[in-house]
Amino acid sequence: MAAIGVALWKYTMRYAPLQPAWFNRDRFVLSNGHTCLFQYCFLHLTGYRSMTFEQLKSYHSERVDALCPGHPEIEHEGIEVTTGPLGQGVANSVGLAMASTHLAATFNRPGFNVVSNHTWCMVGDACLQEGVALEAISLAGHYRLNNLTIIYDNNQITCDGSVDVWLMTVMAAAKHADRPTFINVRTVIGLDSQVAGTADAHGAAFGRDDVAQMKTSYGFDPAQSFVVPPAVRAFFADLPLRGDALVQDWQSLVDAYGAEYPELAARFRARMAGEIDLVWTSLVPAKADFPSNPTATRASTGLVFNKIAQAVDTFMVGTADLSPSVYMTWPGKQDFNRPDLMPTKGDPGNYAGRYIHYGIREHAMCAVANGLAAFAPNAIVPVTSSFFMFYLYAAPAVRMGALQHLQVIHVATHDSIGMGEDGPTHQPIELASLFRAMPNLLYIRPADSEETAGAWVAAIEAKKQPVIISTSRHAVPQLAETRRDGVLRGAYVLQEDAEAVLTLIGVGAELSHVVEVAVRLRNDHGIATRVVSFPCQRLFEAQPLEYRRQVLQRHRVRAIIVYEPYAPNGWERYANAAVSVKRFGHSLPSKLAYKYFGFDATSLLEKTLDYLNRLDADELLAREFVDL
Amino acid sequence: MAAIGVALWKYTMRYAPLQPAWFNRDRFVLSNGHTCLFQYCFLHLTGYRSMTFEQLKSYHSERVDALCPGHPEIEHEGIEVTTGPLGQGVANSVGLAMASTHLAATFNRPGFNVVSNHTWCMVGDACLQEGVALEAISLAGHYRLNNLTIIYDNNQITCDGSVDVWLMTVMAAAKHADRPTFINVRTVIGLDSQVAGTADAHGAAFGRDDVAQMKTSYGFDPAQSFVVPPAVRAFFADLPLRGDALVQDWQSLVDAYGAEYPELAARFRARMAGEIDLVWTSLVPAKADFPSNPTATRASTGLVFNKIAQAVDTFMVGTADLSPSVYMTWPGKQDFNRPDLMPTKGDPGNYAGRYIHYGIREHAMCAVANGLAAFAPNAIVPVTSSFFMFYLYAAPAVRMGALQHLQVIHVATHDSIGMGEDGPTHQPIELASLFRAMPNLLYIRPADSEETAGAWVAAIEAKKQPVIISTSRHAVPQLAETRRDGVLRGAYVLQEDAEAVLTLIGVGAELSHVVEVAVRLRNDHGIATRVVSFPCQRLFEAQPLEYRRQVLQRHRVRAIIVYEPYAPNGWERYANAAVSVKRFGHSLPSKLAYKYFGFDATSLLEKTLDYLNRLDADELLAREFVDL
């Protein structure tokens, strides 16, 4: 791969080692991230300040502050995305190229190509076998992204000659195509070592003798380690200044652009700075603005967000082929698509469009969204949408977004068991456990339109983390006491009662069931309870201990019960007992499904009374969690 | 699609409606499972006993016992696999076809093709966009599976003529190819309705008027509903008897085969009955047989299972390109591959081979494994293997295996944070939360070789559920007190102490750290504790309450602490406090990673002492879970 690296960093890519965050730089993605030392070496040789020679030696070392972890990490200079899980980088690259294409279509004007960068993606055999990469490559071809080049490190045992020269020619050609370019480079793994061209060269060190032999053959002193000859330094020495000149030229272009198009340039600068138009805050409906009749929270997400999406260019909204279900379109929305596309139905193609039809490709959707978000911090905020169940297909990409602190908003409808007839394949019993456990991700289940507003505020304000807004297919009542500011704290007291013997926790689509249980306990059984709405565990965990204790009131109630038709894993932290679902679902209409699983208010009431009886009978051990 | 159905059920497929479990039947998979009513109608018309006319009306009804759920479910007659999550059915079909190919290569003899069935898979546009399907199709082509036909319901707006006749010709041809067949059928969605050929025909009902018009045009009485004309009944009437004749012919063939090859036939009958050769029980090493030095539990899985895999034909073992890491090969193993394959390195092709190179296709691996397992209950037990992290790629397929009660054993190495340098992309902090919450799946983390033996016993005996055996990359000590029978109960007391003030829970690769904490608490601080090893939450939950109380001893200790470098979600059920990891990982060598996250014994000891101090100071609320 070394020759490819020389071709890229010396002759092809436009970047600035001393200004690694230059907005219009070419993006390089190492999708085969386990070969990261390749990239680290070039970052060092081309003059990135942080990649000192000492740092370069930190690969696989005991240094906690190493800039050379086992896979490239986005936090470090010159690294565009964190890679490692194979195939992700390919999809990220498609997203990076789409971001560039979209921003160019939005901001460039004749003579002022202020966005003109290229994305280069290095892949190995593995990436090309992974489904997520195949999905993304299919999208890249469909969109005819001409600013994307995928370079295949095809290290078969045979090699057809002078790779380095041939490669540069191809790379120069790549930029003029009207579609993405795929370069199949026949390489030799472990070139010139004793294990060249074999699998033995893949993961293990070559060994002292072999390295010595290689050094000798290259004219190095085999007794010395970590030596970069002056000729090599000299070969790369011009790159920092060349990069600065590129930035300077571009800066002049942007200045001239600003003189010619002051308003557009102001918007461009704001986007580059990751600043979002604050008009969004005035577009979030007030509680009184929502319909008073029962409304599916998936519809509420549309009521809250459609106008914001329309008004604020920062958002690129997409769906995995579920537009009619996810309520994410807005009047006058334009599709992101290639300009030559004239479909029999729907929008003509337009790269400035901000609505993305990802096709039935949930995994690529979320991995591409990571690329859109990684182009520059908060310059584009991607919104994805699908059924909640199919975020399991996308989970590896959702995870990578969380790991990289990327702001991506995932709108997941058909949560809970209320989607009914679709049955157990679509009822996401155990998924909340995954996403609640996933670090740095906010998984929010709003209970009605008001809480949905809170979920969107949380998501738009979460500049450094992805959010899943998890909504219901079926209509749920609008509740009098719900509060969007409560959502921002993760959980809050919906109904207080000084005489309460129980704290009842309700979540999302089932909160109204819990409110009804509380009413019937009080009216029919004289039992006072308090109700807590609990849309987001992670936001709650971020609150001060004092607030958390106030909400739960563990010290004064006999017990805390949580009601949610999901696997209970994790609720045990907050509750002493749960009505939950520990099996797969069942195909039944929504109301019947709730009844079948004991989640109608009557069943919940009976289970609650039974639990109180068991507490009275003292048959439970203190601190023992009980499934009701 | 109706014409395709007629072509398949009337003219093409070999099956027996009255003997739906006939071993050599053709398998039909509806990968676009949301069109299930298509399949239900043909099951009714062709005479499957359970699919009565009343049952056929149960689609989207309130019947809890409906055989017509919103997607086809494996539990019901004539349904080979549960589908719905798009793309899964394609991969299942590849697995079904591989199962047939493999069993034919193993058991057929000249003149005695006792296994000769074909697999038919129906797909829509969506399935062909999903990565898992693309991965699986690539495998099917590579293996040249000539017993697999994928039929694409290509319902574009245009249609090129006489689909039904053309289709049957192609289907007849399909069986003679030396590779899988893909039939692209141009169909019209909602044929003859007002919304024919449009997206409006996809999910919504046609409406009363439109249906009436269609009925009239077909010669039906529009006032009548649910009518099957006698001519239609007559058209399908021969199929039950034709099916019985097919079974009878095959039965005669098997009888003759039994006379000619009595031993082989006995093995064949045992496989058909899902009986596993009990020799495996004698091959599990005794505790004393394991090495006494520290051993990675991934190596222990090999020590336990390699000989069993070698001796017992039921197992088909595969890996997503990680043979050197997963320790799943055995001496003399043969690869499953096409007979014409002569690779430059490795085994020549052989369909009787039982080691499967899935390529870097984790998702397809697990979905194909579901197909192998679904061919007939326990006739083949597939074993998959990869890094634990990448079971997140495969999670939708692992889920479908659990939903379908299929015995599939997943061997997942590099769990915990002990794989070190690979860093946060490979450290599966939150994955255990998913798999512990997933219904019907056993997620088992053994602590040493002895517990690994227990994990394998649990997995081989789990006839109706998938199992993930989650193992360490790094060497862990062999512990004196571990017991395989304890693994089968999910958790057990490793070290008892009548004076104990704490129960310490250790899991998997970190159990030895907890044992060390207990020793130092006793020796250096005079604090008596008891240690519980807790490899599998679901197995523990299946134990009687009395056993669970005995293990945890909640009533007599001051507190229970769990130590695991994963998200704590779910441990709150058993413990009052946890040392856990709630952030993503870090790239460091194994030991350093443990230290960095406070999981070396010294850090764990300090946190434990600190917790005791806080209990003494009475600063914690009773029943309040504490993160240490």
mmCIF file of N, CA, C and O in Angstrom, chain A residues 139 143 319-322 356-362 365, chain B residues 129:
data_model
loop_
_atom_site.group_PDB
_atom_site.id
_atom_site.type_symbol
_atom_site.label_atom_id
_atom_site.label_comp_id
_atom_site.label_asym_id
_atom_site.label_seq_id
_atom_site.Cartn_x
_atom_site.Cartn_y
_atom_site.Cartn_z
ATOM 1 N N LEU A 139 -25.700 2.962 -3.584
ATOM 2 C CA LEU A 139 -26.193 4.345 -3.471
ATOM 3 C C LEU A 139 -25.271 5.319 -4.201
ATOM 4 O O LEU A 139 -25.733 6.221 -4.911
ATOM 5 N N TYR A 143 -26.377 7.835 -7.187
ATOM 6 C CA TYR A 143 -26.271 9.298 -7.093
ATOM 7 C C TYR A 143 -25.216 9.871 -8.036
ATOM 8 O O TYR A 143 -25.064 11.088 -8.113
ATOM 9 N N THR A 319 -34.874 8.628 4.683
ATOM 10 C CA THR A 319 -35.628 7.480 5.165
ATOM 11 C C THR A 319 -35.231 6.238 4.383
ATOM 12 O O THR A 319 -34.853 6.325 3.218
ATOM 13 N N ALA A 320 -35.343 5.102 5.064
ATOM 14 C CA ALA A 320 -35.109 3.819 4.405
ATOM 15 C C ALA A 320 -36.439 3.337 3.823
ATOM 16 O O ALA A 320 -37.004 2.337 4.266
ATOM 17 N N ASP A 321 -36.927 4.083 2.856
ATOM 18 C CA ASP A 321 -38.123 3.700 2.089
ATOM 19 C C ASP A 321 -39.394 3.661 2.917
ATOM 20 O O ASP A 321 -40.282 2.851 2.667
ATOM 21 N N LEU A 322 -39.507 4.543 3.904
ATOM 22 C CA LEU A 322 -40.734 4.538 4.703
ATOM 23 C C LEU A 322 -41.354 5.926 4.817
ATOM 24 O O LEU A 322 -41.936 6.271 5.845
ATOM 25 N N ILE A 356 -33.511 12.564 1.499
ATOM 26 C CA ILE A 356 -32.726 11.473 0.920
ATOM 27 C C ILE A 356 -33.514 10.163 0.952
ATOM 28 O O ILE A 356 -33.917 9.703 2.014
ATOM 29 N N HIS A 357 -33.718 9.594 -0.216
ATOM 30 C CA HIS A 357 -34.296 8.247 -0.296
ATOM 31 C C HIS A 357 -33.143 7.240 -0.268
ATOM 32 O O HIS A 357 -32.472 7.034 -1.268
ATOM 33 N N TYR A 358 -32.943 6.650 0.875
ATOM 34 C CA TYR A 358 -31.819 5.715 1.010
ATOM 35 C C TYR A 358 -32.134 4.341 0.423
ATOM 36 O O TYR A 358 -31.238 3.501 0.319
ATOM 37 N N GLY A 359 -33.386 4.104 0.073
ATOM 38 C CA GLY A 359 -33.771 2.740 -0.289
ATOM 39 C C GLY A 359 -33.874 1.893 0.969
ATOM 40 O O GLY A 359 -33.736 2.399 2.096
ATOM 41 N N ILE A 360 -34.122 0.599 0.757
ATOM 42 C CA ILE A 360 -34.288 -0.291 1.914
ATOM 43 C C ILE A 360 -32.908 -0.735 2.356
ATOM 44 O O ILE A 360 -32.479 -1.880 2.178
ATOM 45 N N ARG A 361 -32.198 0.225 2.899
ATOM 46 C CA ARG A 361 -30.787 0.044 3.255
ATOM 47 C C ARG A 361 -30.561 0.730 4.594
ATOM 48 O O ARG A 361 -29.896 1.776 4.679
ATOM 49 N N GLU A 362 -31.111 0.168 5.661
ATOM 50 C CA GLU A 362 -31.056 0.822 6.964
ATOM 51 C C GLU A 362 -29.621 0.997 7.451
ATOM 52 O O GLU A 362 -29.269 2.021 8.032
ATOM 53 N N MET A 365 -27.885 3.599 5.439
ATOM 54 C CA MET A 365 -28.469 4.903 5.774
ATOM 55 C C MET A 365 -27.749 5.522 6.975
ATOM 56 O O MET A 365 -27.333 6.692 6.926
ATOM 57 N N GLN B 129 -32.091 -5.023 -1.906
ATOM 58 C CA GLN B 129 -31.295 -3.856 -1.525
ATOM 59 C C GLN B 129 -30.572 -4.071 -0.197
ATOM 60 O O GLN B 129 -29.611 -3.377 0.111
#
